[in-house]
Coordinates of C-alpha atoms and ligand atoms in Angstrom, one line a residue:
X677 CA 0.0 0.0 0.0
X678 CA 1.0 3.4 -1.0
X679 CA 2.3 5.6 2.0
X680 CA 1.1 9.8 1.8
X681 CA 3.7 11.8 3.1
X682 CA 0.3 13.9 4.3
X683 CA -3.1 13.0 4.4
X684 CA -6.1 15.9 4.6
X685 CA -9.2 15.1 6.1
X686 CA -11.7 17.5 4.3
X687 CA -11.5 19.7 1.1
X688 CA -12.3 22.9 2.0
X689 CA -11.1 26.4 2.0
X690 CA -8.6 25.7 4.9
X691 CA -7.1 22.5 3.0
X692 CA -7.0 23.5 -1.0
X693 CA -5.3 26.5 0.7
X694 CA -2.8 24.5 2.3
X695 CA -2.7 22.5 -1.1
X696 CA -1.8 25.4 -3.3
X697 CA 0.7 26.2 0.1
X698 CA 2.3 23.0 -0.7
X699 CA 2.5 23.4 -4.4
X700 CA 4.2 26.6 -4.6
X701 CA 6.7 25.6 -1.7
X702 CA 7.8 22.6 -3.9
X703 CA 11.6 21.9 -4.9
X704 CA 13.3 19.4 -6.0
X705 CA 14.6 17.5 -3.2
X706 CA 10.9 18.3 -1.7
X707 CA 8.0 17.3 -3.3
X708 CA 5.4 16.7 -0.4
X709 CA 3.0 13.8 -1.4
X710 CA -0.3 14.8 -0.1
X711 CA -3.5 13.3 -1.0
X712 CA -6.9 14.5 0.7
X713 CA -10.6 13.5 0.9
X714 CA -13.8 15.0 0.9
X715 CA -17.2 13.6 1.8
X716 CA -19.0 15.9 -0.5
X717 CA -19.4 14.5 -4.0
X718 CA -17.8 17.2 -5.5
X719 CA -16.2 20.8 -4.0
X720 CA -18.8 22.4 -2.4
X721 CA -18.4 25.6 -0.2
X722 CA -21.7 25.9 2.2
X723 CA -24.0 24.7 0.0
X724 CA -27.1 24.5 1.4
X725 CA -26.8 28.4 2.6
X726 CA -26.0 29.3 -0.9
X727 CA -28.8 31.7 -0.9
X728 CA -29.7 34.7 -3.6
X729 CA -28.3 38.2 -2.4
X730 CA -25.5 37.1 0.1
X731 CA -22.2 38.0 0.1
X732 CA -18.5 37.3 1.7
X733 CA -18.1 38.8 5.7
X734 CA -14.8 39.1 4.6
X735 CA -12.4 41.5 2.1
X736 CA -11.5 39.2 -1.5
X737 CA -8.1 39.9 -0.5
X738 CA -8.1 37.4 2.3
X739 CA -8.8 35.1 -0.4
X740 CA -6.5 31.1 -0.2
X741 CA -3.0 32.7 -1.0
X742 CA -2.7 36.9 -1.6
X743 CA -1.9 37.3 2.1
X744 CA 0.5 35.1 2.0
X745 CA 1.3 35.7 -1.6
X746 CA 0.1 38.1 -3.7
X747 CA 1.8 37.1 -6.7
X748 CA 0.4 33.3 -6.9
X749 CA -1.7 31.6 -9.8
X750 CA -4.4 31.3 -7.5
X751 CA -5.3 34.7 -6.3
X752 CA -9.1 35.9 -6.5
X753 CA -7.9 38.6 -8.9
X754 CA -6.4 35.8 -11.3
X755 CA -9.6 33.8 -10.6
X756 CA -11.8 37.0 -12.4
X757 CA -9.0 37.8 -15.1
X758 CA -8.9 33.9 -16.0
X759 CA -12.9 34.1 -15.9
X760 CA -12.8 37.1 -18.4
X761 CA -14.9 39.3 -15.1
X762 CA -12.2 41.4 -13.6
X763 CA -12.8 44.8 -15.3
X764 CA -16.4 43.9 -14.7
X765 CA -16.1 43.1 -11.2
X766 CA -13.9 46.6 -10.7
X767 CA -17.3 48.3 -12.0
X768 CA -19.4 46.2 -9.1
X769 CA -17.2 48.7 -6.8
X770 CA -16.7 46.0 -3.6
X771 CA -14.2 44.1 -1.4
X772 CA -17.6 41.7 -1.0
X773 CA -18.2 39.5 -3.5
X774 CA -21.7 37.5 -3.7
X775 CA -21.1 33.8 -1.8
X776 CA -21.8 32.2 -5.1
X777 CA -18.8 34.0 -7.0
X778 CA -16.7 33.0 -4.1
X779 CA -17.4 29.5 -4.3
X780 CA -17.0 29.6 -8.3
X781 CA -13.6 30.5 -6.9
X782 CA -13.0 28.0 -4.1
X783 CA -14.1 25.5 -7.0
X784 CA -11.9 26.6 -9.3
X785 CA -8.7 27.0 -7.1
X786 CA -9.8 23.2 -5.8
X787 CA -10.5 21.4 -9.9
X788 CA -6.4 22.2 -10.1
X789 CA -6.2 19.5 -7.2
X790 CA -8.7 16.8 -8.7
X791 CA -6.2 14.1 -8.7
X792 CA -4.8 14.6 -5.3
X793 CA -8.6 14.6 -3.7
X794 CA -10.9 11.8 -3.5
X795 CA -14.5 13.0 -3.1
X796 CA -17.2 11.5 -2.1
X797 CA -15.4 9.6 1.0
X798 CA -16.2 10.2 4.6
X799 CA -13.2 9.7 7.0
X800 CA -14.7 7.5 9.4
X801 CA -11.7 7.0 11.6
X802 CA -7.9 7.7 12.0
X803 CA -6.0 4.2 13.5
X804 CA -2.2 3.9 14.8
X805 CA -0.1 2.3 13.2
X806 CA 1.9 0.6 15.8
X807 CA 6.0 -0.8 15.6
X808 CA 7.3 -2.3 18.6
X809 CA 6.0 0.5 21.3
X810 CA 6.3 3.3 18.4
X811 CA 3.4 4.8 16.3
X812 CA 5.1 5.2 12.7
X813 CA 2.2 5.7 10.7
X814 CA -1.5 6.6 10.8
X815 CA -4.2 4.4 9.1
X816 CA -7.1 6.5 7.9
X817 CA -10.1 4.7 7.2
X818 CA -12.9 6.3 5.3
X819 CA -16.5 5.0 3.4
X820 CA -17.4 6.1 -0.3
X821 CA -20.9 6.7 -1.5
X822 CA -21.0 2.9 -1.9
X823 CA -20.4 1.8 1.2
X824 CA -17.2 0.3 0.6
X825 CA -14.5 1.0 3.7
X826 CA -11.0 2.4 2.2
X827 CA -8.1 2.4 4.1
X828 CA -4.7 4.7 3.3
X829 CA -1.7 5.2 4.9
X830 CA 0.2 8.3 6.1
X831 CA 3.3 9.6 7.8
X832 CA 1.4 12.8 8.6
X833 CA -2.2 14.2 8.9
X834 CA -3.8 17.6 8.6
X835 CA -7.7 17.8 9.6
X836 CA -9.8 20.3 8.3
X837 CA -13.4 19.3 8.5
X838 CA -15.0 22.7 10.0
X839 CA -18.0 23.1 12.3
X840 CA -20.7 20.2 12.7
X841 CA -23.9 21.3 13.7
X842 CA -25.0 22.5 17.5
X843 CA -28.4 21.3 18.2
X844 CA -30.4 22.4 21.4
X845 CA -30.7 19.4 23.6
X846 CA -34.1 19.5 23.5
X847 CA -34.3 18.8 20.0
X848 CA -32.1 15.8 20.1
X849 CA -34.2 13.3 20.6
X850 CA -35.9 14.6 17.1
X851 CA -33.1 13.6 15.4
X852 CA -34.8 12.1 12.0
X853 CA -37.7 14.1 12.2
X854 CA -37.2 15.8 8.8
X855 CA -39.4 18.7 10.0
X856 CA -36.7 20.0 12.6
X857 CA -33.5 20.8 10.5
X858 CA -30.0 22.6 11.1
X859 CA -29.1 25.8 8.7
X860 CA -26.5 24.1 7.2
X861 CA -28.9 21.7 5.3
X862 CA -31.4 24.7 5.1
X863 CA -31.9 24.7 1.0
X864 CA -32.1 20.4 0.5
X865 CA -34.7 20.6 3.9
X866 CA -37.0 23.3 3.1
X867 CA -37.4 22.2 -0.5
X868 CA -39.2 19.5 1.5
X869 CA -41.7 21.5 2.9
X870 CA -42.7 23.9 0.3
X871 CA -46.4 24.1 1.3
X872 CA -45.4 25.1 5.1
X873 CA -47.7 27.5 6.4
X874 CA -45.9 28.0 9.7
X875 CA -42.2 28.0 10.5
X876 CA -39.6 28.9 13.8
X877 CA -36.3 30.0 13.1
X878 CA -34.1 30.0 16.3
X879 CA -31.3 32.3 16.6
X880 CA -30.0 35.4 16.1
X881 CA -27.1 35.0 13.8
X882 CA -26.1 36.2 9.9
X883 CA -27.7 32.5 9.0
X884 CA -30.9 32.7 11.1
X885 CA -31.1 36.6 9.4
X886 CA -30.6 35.6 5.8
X887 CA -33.3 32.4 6.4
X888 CA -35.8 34.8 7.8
X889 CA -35.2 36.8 4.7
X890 CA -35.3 34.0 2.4
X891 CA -38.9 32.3 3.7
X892 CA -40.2 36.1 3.8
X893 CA -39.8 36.4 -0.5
X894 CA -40.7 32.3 -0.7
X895 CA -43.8 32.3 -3.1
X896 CA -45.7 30.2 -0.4
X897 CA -45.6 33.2 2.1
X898 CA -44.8 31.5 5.4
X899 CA -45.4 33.0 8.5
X900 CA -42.5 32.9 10.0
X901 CA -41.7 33.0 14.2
X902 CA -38.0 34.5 14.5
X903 CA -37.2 33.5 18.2
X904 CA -34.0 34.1 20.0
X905 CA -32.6 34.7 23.9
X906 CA -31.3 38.0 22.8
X907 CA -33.0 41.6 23.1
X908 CA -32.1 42.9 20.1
X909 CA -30.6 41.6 16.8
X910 CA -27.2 43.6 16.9
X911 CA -24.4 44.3 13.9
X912 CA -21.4 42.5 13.3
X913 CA -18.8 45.5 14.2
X914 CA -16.8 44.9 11.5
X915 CA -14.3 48.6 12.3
X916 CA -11.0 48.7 11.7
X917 CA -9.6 48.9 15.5
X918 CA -11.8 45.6 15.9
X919 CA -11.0 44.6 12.7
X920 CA -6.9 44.2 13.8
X921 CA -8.6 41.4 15.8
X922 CA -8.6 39.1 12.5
X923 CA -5.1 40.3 11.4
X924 CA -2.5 37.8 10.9
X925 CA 0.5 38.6 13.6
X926 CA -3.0 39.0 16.3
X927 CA -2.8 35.1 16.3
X928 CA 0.5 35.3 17.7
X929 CA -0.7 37.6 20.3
X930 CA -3.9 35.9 21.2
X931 CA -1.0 32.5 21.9
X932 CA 1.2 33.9 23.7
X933 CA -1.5 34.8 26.5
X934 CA -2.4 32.9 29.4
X935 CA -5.0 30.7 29.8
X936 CA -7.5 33.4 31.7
X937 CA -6.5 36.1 29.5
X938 CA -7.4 34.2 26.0
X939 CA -10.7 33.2 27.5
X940 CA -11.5 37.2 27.8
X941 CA -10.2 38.3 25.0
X942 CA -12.4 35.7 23.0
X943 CA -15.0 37.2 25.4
X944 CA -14.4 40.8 24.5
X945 CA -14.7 40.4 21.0
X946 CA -17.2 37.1 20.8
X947 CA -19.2 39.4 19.2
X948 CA -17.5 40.0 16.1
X949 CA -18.0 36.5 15.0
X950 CA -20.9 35.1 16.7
X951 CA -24.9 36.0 16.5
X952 CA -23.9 39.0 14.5
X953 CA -25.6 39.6 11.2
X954 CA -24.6 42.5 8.9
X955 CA -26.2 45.7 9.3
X956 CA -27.9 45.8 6.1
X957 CA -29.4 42.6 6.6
X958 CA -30.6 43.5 9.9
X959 CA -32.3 47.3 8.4
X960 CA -34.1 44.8 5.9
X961 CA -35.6 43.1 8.5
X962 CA -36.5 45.7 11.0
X963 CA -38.1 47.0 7.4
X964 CA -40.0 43.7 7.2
X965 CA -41.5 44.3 10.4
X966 CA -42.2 47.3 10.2
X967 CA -44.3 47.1 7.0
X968 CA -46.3 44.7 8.8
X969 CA -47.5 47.0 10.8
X970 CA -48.2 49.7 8.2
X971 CA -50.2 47.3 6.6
X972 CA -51.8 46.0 9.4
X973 CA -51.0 42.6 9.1
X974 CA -49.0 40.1 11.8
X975 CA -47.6 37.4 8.8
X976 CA -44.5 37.1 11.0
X977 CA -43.1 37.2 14.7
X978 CA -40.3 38.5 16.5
X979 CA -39.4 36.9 19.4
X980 CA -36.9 38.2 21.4
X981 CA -35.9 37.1 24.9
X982 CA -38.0 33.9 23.6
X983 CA -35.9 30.3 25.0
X984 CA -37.4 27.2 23.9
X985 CA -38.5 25.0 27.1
X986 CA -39.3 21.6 25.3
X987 CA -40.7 20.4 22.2
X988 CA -43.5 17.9 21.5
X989 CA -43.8 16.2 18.2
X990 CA -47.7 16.2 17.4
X991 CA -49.4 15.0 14.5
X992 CA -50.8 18.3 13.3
X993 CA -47.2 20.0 13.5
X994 CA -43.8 20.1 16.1
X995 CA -45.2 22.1 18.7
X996 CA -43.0 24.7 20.7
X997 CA -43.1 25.1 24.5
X998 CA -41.7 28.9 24.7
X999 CA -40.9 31.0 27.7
X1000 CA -41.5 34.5 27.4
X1001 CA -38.1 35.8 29.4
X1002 CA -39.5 39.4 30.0
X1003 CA -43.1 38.6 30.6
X1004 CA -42.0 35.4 33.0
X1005 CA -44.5 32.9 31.3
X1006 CA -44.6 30.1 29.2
X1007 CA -47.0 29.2 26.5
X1008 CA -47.1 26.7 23.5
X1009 CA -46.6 27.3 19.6
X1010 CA -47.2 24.8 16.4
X1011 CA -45.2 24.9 13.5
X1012 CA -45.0 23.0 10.6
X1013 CA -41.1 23.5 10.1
X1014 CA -38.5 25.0 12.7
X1015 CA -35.0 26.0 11.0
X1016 CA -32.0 25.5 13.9
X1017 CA -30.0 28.2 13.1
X1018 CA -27.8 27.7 16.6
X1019 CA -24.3 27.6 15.2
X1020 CA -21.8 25.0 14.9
X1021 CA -19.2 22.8 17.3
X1022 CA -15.6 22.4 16.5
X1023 CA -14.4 19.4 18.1
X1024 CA -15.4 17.1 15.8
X1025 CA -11.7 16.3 15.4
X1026 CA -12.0 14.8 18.5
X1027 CA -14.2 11.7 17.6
X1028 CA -12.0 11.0 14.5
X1029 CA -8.6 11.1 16.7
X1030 CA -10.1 8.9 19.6
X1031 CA -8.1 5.8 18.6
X1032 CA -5.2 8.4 19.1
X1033 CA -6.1 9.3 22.4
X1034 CA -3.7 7.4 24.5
X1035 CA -1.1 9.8 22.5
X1036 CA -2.9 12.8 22.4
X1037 CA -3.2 13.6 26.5
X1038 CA -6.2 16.6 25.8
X1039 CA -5.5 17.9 22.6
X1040 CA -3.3 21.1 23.2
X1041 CA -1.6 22.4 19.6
X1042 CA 1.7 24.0 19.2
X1043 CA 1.6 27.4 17.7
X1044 CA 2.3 25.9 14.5
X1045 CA -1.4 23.9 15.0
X1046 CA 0.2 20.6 15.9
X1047 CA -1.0 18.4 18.2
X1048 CA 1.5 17.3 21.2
X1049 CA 1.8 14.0 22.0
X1050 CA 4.1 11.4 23.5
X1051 CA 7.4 11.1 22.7
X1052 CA 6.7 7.6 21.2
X1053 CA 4.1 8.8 18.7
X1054 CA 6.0 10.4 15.3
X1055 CA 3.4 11.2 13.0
X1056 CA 2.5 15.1 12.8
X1057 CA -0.9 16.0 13.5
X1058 CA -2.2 19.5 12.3
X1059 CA -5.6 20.8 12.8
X1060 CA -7.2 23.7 10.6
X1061 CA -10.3 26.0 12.2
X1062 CA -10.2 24.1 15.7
X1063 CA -7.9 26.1 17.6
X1064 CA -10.1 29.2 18.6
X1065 CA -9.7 28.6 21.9
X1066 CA -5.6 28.6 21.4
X1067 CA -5.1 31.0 18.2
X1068 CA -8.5 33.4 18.3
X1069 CA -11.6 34.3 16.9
X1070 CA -9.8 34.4 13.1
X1071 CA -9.4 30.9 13.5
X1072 CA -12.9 29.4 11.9
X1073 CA -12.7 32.1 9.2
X1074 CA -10.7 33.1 6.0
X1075 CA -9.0 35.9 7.6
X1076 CA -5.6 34.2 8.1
X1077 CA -5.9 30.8 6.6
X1078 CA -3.2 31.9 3.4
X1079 CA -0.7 32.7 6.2
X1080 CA -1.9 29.9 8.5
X1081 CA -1.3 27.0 5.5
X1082 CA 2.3 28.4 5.6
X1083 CA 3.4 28.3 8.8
X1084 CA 1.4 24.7 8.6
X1085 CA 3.4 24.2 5.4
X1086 CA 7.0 25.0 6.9
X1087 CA 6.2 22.5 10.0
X1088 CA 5.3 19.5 7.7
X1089 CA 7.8 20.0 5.4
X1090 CA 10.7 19.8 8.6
X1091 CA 8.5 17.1 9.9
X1092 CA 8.1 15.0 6.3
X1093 CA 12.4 16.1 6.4
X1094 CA 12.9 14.4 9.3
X1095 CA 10.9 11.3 8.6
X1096 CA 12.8 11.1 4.8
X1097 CA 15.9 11.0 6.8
X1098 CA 15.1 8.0 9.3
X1099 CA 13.3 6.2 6.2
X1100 CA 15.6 3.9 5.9
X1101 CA 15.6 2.6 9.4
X1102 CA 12.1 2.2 9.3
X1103 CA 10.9 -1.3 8.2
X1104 CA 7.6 -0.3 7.1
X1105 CA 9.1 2.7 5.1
X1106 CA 11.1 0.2 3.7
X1107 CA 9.2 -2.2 2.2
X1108 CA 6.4 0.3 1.2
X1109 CA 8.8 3.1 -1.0
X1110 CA 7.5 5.7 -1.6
Ligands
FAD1063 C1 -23.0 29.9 5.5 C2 -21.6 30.3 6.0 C3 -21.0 31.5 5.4 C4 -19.8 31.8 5.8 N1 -19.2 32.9 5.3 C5 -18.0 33.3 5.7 C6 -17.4 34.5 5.2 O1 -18.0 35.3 4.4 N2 -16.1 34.8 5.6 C7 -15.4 34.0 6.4 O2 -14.3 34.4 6.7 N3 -16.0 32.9 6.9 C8 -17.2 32.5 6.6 N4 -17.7 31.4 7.1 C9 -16.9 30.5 8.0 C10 -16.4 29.3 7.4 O3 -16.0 28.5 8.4 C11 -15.2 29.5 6.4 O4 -15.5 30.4 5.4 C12 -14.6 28.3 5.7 O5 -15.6 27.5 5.2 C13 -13.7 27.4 6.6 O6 -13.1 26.5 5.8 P1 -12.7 25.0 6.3 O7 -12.1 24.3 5.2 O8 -12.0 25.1 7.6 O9 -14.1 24.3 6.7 P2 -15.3 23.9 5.8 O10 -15.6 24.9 4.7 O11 -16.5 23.6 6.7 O12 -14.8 22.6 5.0 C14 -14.7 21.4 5.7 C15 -14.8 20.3 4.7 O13 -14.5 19.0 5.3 C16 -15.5 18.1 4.8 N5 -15.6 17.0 5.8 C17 -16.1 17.1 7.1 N6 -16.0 15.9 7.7 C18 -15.4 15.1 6.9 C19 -15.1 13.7 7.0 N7 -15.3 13.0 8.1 N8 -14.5 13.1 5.9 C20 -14.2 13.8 4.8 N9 -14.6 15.1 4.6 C21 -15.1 15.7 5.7 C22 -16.7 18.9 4.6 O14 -17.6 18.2 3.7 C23 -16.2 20.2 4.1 O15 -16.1 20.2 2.7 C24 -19.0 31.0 6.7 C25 -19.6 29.9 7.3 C26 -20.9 29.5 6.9 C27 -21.6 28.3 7.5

């Protein structure tokens, strides 16, 4: 069996960036083998939040490379002049391209790595590979659309998977129920439910904005129930003293802290990032609202410092036990649909590692995103949008994943380096070549 000098769980930004990293760092004497795989059939940024009329949260120049390059084949500028758009998109006057021109370029800059990325596989699990007491290798065991288990070899591993889904514990026992559904599988779920007379959106995010905005233009004309814990819906503050936040060298900065001062700092600026729509977005629903009542019509709800208390699954609809915060009382609600749009988890990393864990101690990365482990375990393992907690609020975002794939790119290549040079003591290594 073939042995990957790297193997990339995931195809998304964080890893093609790191692919193109890897390309343009190639010499001679290095020439990094990495191969990746992606569950999605085919590259696919988001897509079930690929609505009409939104747009990046963040400047095309922190597109894969052009912060950590600007003169790379892979640029968002290349993208448009290869596309024939770019005097075009000059005209259009923004730093904000529309999320379905951003993911013609994510798909583009990914179809230049079609041979080094098997879709349509789902990484089920990453095993050691054990000699004597050492762990040489890691065996990384993934399903295609099939159902027919694949396992590959590597010396080294980089995860980049993203967020999976928070769901409310209260709706976890309706997992199944198609009528309960997560904003990332908003557009394949609500095609389902096209007649729906009645729907809940929970939260108070960009995605629970652009839903409500979505089902308020839908030709059926659902009413729609916005409910969140908050008082108000409030802007993302995207100024440039906050802004400095997302810059590159602020990761070193956020690292270097202790423990206590991290968490506040992630504090401070939470809001930056989290349950923060756009401004605009937030006007056009305020507009919505108020419309209503010039009309004189109630099609749709706002409730704020709304928490959902349980939820019964009826045959007329999924009904909503909701407690009215401000008024101290709780009353009951049918819907015919409710859209979760309660954010993601990172640490799904976690569950794929856990044959690792008698290596791993509690996950801690390096500053170089590496995971520590024992001194018997030689594989490198990076992670990609997991490190918040360690690295800050940039780090489930684009804003410094060009410069993050290179100072990912300049650890593996040492570590791939040091494991070329002990190849030959290695029997494995050995009989497999490379
Ligand atoms: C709707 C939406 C809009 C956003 N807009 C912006 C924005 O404008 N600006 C910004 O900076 N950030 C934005 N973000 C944040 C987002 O996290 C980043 O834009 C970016 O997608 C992070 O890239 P990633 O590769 O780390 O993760 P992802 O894009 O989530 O990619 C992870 C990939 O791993 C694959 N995968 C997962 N598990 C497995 C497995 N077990 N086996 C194989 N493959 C697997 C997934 O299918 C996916 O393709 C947005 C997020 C959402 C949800």
């Amino acid at each position: 069996m073939q042995i990957h000098d790297l193997i990339g769980i995931g195809f998304g930004p964080s890893n093609i960036a790191l692919a193109i990293t890897l390309e343009e760092k190639k010499t001679e004497e290095c020439n990094v083998d990495a191969f990746f795989i992606e569950k999605q059939p085919n590259f696919a940024w988001h897509a079930n939040m690929m609505l009409d009329n939104t747009h990046m949260q963040i400047s095309f120049l922190k597109d894969l490379v052009t912060m950590r390059n600007p003169l790379s084949h892979f640029t968002f500028i290349n993208y448009l002049h290869q596309k024939q758009r770019l005097q075009d998109f000059i005209n259009l006057k923004t730093f904000f391209p529309s999320r379905h021109e951003f993911n013609d370029y994510l798909a583009w800059a990914a179809s230049h790595f079609n041979n080094r990325c098997a879709y349509g596989e789902e990484v089920l699990e990453v095993l050691p590979e054990k000699r004597n007491d050492e762990v040489s290798l890691l065996r990384i065991r993934s399903r295609d659309s099939d159902g027919v288990i694949n396992e590959r070899l590597t010396r080294n591993l980089i995860v980049g998977v993203g967020g999976v889904p928070s769901i409310p514990e209260c709706f976890l026992p309706l997992e199944g129920d198609t009528r309960v559904f997560h904003s990332s599988g908003y557009l394949r779920e609500i095609a389902q439910h096209d007649s729906a007379k009645k729907i809940a959106i929970l939260g108070a995010g960009q995605s629970a904005s652009e839903i409500f905005m979505d089902l308020h233009n839908r030709p059926n004309a659902p009413h729609v129930d916005l409910i969140m814990r908050a008082r108000a819906i409030k802007p993302s503050d995207d100024s440039p003293f906050v802004n400095e936040i997302f810059n590159t060298d602020f990761t070193d900065f956020v690292f270097s802290r202790s423990d206590q001062d991290r968490t506040a700092l992630l504090d401070e600026f939470w809001h930056t990032n989290y349950a923060a729509p756009d401004l605009v977005l937030i006007e056009q629903i305020f507009n919505v609202f108020y419309q209503q009542r010039v009309a004189g019509n109630a099609r749709h709800r706002f409730l704020r410092r709304h928490e959902v208390v349980s939820v019964n699954v009826l045959p007329e609809g999924i009904q909503l036990v909701l407690r009215d915060l401000n008024a101290d009382r709780e009353y009951s609600a049918m819907y015919d649909a409710v859209v979760l749009a309660t954010g993601y988890n990172r640490d799904y990393h976690k569950s794929l590692l856990k044959p690792l864990l008698p290596y791993m101690g509690n996950f801690t990365v390096d500053r170089q995103y590496c995971l520590q482990s024992t001194p018997n375990f030689i594989p490198a393992i990076f992670l990609q949008g997991a490190c918040e907690s360690s690295h800050g609020l940039s780090d489930t975002l684009l804003s410094v994943t060009a410069v993050r794939t290179d100072e990912i790119g300049r650890a593996l290549l040492e570590a791939v380096n040091q494991s070329t040079a002990k190849q030959t003591d290695n029997p494995i290594r050995a009989v497999a070549g490379r």
